[in-house]
mmCIF file with all atom_site columns, C-alpha atoms in Angstrom:
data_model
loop_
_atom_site.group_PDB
_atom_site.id
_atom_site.type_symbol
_atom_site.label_atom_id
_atom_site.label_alt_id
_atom_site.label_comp_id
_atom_site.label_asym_id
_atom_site.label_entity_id
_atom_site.label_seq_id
_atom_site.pdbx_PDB_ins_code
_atom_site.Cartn_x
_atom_site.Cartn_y
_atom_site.Cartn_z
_atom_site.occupancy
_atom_site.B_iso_or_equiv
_atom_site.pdbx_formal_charge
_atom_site.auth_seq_id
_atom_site.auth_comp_id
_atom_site.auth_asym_id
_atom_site.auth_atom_id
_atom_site.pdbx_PDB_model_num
ATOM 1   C CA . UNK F 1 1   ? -3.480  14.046  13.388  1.00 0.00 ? 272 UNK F CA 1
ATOM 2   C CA . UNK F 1 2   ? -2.784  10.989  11.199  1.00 0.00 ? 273 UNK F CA 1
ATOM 3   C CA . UNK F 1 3   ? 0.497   10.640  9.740   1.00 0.00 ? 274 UNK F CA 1
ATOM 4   C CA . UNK F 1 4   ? 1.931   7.845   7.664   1.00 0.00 ? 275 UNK F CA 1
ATOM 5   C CA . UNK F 1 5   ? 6.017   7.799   6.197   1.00 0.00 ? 276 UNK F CA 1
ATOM 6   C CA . UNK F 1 6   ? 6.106   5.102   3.522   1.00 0.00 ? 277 UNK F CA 1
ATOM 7   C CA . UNK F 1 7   ? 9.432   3.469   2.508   1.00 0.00 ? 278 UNK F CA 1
ATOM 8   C CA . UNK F 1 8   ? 11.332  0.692   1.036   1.00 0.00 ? 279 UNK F CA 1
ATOM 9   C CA . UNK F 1 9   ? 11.382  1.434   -2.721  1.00 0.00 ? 280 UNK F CA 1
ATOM 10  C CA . UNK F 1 10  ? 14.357  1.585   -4.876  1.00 0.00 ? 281 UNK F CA 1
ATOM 11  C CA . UNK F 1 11  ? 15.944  0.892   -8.404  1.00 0.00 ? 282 UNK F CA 1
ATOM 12  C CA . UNK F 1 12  ? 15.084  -3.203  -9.108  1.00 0.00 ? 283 UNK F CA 1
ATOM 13  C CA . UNK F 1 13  ? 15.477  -4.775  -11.913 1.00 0.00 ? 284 UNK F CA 1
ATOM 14  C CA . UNK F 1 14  ? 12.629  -6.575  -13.556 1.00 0.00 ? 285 UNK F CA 1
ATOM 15  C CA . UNK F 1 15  ? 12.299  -10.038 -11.948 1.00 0.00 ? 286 UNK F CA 1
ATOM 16  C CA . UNK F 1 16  ? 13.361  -8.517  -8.800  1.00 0.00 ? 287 UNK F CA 1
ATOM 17  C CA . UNK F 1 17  ? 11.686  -8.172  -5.244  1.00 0.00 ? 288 UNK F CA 1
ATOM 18  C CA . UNK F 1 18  ? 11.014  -5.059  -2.669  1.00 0.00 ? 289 UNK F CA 1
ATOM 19  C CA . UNK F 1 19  ? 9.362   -4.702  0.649   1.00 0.00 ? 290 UNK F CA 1
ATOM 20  C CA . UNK F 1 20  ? 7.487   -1.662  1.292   1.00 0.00 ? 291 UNK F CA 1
ATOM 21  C CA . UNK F 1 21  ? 6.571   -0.335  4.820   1.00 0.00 ? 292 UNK F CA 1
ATOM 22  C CA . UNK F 1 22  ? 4.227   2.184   6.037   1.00 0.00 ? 293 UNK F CA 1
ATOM 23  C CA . UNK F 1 23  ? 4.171   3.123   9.476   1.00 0.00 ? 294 UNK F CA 1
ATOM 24  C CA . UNK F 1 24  ? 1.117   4.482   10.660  1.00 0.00 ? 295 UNK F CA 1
ATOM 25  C CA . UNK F 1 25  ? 0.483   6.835   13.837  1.00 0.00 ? 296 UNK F CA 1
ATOM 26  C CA . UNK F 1 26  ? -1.809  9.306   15.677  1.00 0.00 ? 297 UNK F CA 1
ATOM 27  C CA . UNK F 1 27  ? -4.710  6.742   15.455  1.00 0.00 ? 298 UNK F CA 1
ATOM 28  C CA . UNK F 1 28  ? -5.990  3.393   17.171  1.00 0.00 ? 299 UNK F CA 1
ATOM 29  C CA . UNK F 1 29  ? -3.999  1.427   14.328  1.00 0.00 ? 300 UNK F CA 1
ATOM 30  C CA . UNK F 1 30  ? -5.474  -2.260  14.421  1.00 0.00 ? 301 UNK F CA 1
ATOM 31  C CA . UNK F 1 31  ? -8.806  -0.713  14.699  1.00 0.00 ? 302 UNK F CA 1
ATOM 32  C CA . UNK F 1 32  ? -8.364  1.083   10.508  1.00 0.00 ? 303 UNK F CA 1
ATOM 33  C CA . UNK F 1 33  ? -7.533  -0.971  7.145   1.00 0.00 ? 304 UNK F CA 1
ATOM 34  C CA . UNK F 1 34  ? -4.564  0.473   5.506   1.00 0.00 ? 305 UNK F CA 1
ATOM 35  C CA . UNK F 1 35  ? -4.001  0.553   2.324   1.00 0.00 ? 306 UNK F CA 1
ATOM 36  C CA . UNK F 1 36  ? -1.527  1.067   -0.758  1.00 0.00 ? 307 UNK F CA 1
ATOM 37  C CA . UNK F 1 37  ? -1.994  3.154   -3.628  1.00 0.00 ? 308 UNK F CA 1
ATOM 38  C CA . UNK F 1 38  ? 0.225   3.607   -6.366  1.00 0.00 ? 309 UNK F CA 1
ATOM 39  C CA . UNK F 1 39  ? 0.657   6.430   -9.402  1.00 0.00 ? 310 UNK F CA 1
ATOM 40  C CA . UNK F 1 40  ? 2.532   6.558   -12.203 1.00 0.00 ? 311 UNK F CA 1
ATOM 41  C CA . UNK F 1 41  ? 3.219   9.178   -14.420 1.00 0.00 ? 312 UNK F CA 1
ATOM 42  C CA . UNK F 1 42  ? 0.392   10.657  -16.725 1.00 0.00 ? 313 UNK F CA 1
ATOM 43  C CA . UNK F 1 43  ? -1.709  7.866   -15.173 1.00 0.00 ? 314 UNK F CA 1
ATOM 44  C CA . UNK F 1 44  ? -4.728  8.114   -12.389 1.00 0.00 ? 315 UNK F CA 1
ATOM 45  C CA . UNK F 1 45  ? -3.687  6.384   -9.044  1.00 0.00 ? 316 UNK F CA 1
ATOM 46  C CA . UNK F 1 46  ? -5.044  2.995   -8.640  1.00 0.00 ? 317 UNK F CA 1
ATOM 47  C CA . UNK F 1 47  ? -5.653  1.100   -5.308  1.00 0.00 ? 318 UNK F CA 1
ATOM 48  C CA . UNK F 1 48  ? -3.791  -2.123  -5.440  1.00 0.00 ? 319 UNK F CA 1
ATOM 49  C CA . UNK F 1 49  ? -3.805  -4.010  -2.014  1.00 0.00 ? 320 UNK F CA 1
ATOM 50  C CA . UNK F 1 50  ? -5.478  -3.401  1.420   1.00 0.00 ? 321 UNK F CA 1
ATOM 51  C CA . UNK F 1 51  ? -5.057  -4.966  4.575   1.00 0.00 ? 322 UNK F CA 1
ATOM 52  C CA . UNK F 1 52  ? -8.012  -5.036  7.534   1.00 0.00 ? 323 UNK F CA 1
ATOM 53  C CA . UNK F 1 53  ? -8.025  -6.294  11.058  1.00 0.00 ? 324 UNK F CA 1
ATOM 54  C CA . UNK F 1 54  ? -11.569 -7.117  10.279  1.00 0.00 ? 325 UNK F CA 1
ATOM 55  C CA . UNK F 1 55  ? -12.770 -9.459  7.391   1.00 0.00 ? 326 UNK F CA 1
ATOM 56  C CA . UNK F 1 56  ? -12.399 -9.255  4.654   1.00 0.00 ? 327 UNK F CA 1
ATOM 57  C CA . UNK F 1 57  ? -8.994  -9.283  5.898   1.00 0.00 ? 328 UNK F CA 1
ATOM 58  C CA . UNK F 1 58  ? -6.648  -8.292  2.660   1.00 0.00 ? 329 UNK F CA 1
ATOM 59  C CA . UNK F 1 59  ? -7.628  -7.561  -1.339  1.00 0.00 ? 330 UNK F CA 1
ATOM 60  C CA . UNK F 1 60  ? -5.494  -7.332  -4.218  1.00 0.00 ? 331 UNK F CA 1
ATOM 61  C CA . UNK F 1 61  ? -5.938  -5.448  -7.179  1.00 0.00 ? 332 UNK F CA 1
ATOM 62  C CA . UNK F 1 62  ? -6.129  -7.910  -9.921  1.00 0.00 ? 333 UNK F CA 1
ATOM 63  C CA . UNK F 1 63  ? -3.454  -6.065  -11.693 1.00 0.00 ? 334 UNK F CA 1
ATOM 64  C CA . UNK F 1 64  ? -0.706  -7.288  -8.901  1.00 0.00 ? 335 UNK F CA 1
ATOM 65  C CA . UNK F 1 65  ? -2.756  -10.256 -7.533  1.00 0.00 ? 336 UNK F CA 1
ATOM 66  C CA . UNK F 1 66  ? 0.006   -13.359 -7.302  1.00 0.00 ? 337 UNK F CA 1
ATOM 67  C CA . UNK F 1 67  ? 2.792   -10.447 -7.014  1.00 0.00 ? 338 UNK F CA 1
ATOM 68  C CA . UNK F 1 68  ? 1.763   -8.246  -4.432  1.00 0.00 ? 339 UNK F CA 1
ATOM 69  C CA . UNK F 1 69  ? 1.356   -9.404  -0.469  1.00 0.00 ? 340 UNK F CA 1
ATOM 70  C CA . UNK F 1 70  ? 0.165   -6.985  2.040   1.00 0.00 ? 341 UNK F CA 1
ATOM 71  C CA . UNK F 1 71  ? 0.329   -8.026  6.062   1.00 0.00 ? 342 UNK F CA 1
ATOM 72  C CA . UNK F 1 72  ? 0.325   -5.902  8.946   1.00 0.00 ? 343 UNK F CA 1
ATOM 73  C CA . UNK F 1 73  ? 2.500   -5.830  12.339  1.00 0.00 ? 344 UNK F CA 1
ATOM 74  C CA . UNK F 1 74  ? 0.002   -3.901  14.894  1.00 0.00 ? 345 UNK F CA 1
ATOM 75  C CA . UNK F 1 75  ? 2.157   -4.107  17.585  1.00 0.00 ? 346 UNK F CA 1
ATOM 76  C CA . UNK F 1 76  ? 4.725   -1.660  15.422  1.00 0.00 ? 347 UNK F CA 1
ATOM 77  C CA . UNK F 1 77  ? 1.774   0.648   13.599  1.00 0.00 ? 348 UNK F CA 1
ATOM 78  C CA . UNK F 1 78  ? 3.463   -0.656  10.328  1.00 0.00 ? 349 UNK F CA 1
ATOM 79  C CA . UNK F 1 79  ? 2.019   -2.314  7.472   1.00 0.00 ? 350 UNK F CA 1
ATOM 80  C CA . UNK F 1 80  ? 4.044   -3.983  4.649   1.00 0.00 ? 351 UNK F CA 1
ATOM 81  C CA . UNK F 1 81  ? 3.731   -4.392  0.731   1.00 0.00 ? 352 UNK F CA 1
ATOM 82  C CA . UNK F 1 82  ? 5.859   -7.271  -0.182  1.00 0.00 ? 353 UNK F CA 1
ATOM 83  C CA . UNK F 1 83  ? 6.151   -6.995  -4.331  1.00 0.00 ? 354 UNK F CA 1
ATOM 84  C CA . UNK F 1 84  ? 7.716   -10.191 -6.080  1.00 0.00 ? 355 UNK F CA 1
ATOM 85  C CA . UNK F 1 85  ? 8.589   -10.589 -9.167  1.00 0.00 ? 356 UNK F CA 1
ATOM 86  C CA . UNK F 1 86  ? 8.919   -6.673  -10.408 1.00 0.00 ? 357 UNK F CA 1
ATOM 87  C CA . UNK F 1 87  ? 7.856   -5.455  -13.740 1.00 0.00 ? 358 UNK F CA 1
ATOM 88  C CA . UNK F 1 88  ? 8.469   -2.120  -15.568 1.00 0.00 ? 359 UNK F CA 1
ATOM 89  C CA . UNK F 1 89  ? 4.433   -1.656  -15.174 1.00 0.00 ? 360 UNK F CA 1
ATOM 90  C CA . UNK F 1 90  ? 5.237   -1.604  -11.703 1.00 0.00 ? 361 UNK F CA 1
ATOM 91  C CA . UNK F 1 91  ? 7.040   1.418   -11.515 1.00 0.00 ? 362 UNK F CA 1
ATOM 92  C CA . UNK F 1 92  ? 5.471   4.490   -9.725  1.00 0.00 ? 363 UNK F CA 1
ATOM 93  C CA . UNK F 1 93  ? 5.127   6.273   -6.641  1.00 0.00 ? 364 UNK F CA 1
ATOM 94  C CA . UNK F 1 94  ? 3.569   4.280   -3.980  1.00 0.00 ? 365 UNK F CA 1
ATOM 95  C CA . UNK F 1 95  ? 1.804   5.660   -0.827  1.00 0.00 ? 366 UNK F CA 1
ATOM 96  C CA . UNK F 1 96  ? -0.250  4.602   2.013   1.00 0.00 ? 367 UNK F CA 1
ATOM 97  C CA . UNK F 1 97  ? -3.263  5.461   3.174   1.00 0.00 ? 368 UNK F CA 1
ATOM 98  C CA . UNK F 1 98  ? -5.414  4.835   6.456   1.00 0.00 ? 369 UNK F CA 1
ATOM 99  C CA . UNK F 1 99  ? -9.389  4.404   6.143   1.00 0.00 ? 370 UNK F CA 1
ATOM 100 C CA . UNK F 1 100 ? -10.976 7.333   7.692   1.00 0.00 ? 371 UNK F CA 1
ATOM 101 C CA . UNK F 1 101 ? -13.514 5.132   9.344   1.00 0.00 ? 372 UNK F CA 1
ATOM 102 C CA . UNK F 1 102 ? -12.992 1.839   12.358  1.00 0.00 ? 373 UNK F CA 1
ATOM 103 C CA . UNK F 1 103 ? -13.330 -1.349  11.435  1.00 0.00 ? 374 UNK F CA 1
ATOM 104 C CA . UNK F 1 104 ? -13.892 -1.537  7.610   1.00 0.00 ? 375 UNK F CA 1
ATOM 105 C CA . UNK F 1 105 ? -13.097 -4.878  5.631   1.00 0.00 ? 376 UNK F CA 1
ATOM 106 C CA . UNK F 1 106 ? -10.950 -4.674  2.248   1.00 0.00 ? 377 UNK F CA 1
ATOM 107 C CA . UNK F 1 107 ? -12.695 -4.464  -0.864  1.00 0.00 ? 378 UNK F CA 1
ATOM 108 C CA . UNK F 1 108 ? -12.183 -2.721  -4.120  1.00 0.00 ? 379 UNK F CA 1
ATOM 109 C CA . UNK F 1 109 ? -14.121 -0.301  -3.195  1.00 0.00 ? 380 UNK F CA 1
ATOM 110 C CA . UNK F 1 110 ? -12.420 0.440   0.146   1.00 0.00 ? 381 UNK F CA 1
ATOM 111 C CA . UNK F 1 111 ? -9.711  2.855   -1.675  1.00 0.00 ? 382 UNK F CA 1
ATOM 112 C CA . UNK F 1 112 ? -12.163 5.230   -3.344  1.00 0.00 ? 383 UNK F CA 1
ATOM 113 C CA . UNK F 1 113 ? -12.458 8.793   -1.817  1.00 0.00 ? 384 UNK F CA 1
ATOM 114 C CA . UNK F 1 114 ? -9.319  8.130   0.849   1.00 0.00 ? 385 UNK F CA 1
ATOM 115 C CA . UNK F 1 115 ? -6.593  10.703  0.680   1.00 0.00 ? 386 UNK F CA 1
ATOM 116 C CA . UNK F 1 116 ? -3.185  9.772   0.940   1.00 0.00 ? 387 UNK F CA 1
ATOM 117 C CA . UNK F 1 117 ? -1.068  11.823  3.185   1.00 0.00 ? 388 UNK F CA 1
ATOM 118 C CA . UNK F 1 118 ? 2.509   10.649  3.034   1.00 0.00 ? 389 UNK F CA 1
ATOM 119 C CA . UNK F 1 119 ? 5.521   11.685  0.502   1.00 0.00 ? 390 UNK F CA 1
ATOM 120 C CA . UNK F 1 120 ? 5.316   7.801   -0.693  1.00 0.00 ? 391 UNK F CA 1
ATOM 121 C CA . UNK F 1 121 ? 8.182   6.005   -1.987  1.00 0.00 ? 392 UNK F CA 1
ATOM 122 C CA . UNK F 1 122 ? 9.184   5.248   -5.206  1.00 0.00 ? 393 UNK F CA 1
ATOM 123 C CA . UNK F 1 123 ? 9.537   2.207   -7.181  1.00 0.00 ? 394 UNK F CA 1
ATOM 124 C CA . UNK F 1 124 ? 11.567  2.147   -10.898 1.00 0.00 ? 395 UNK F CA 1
ATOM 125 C CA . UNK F 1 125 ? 12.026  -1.048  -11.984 1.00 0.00 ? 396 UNK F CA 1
ATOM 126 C CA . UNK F 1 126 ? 14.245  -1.627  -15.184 1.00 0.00 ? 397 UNK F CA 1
ATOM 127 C CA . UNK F 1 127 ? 14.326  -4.404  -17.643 1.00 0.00 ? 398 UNK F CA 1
#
């Protein structure tokens, strides 16, 4: 059974800079893309960044592109969302997710359909 435990948020203030981690087990991890979601109140969740072991390798939501770097450390089943630069759009719950099939590239279309199974971690940024 998959499980993922996301954390690294906090309380920033705008301008500021967080790295979130998801650690990933009960699968082959370099062999699935993980990938970040994020929801904010009275909003729908949006899929901002992916990372693959296969090409394409990473995407970015254009929302967070420039902001937002995702990389992955295989060898510890963790994957990391560095966010720069915070703004109060940014706040929300954040949660991981792993693809549900081997060896898919990023894309914007990679997030739709994947459920996210972790408590996520949240992110309140303050100006």
């Amino acid at each position: 059974q998959v499980q993922v435990v996301e954390s690294g948020g906090g309380f920033v203030q705008a301008g500021g800079s967080l790295r979130l981690s998801c650690t990933v087990s009960g699968l082959i991890f370099d062999a699935y893309a993980i990938g970040w979601f994020r929801q904010a109140p009275g909003k729908e969740r949006e899929g901002v960044s992916c990372s693959s072991s296969v090409g394409p390798l990473t995407y970015h939501a254009d929302s967070v592109k420039g902001r937002f770097t995702i990389s992955r450390d295989n060898a510890k089943k963790t994957v990391y969302l560095q966010i720069n630069n915070l703004e109060p759009e940014d706040t929300a719950m954040y949660y991981c997710a792993a693809d549900r099939s081997k060896y898919r590239g990023c894309s914007s279309s990679w997030f739709a359909g994947l459920e996210t199974k972790g408590e996520g971690t949240q992110v309140t940024v303050y100006s």
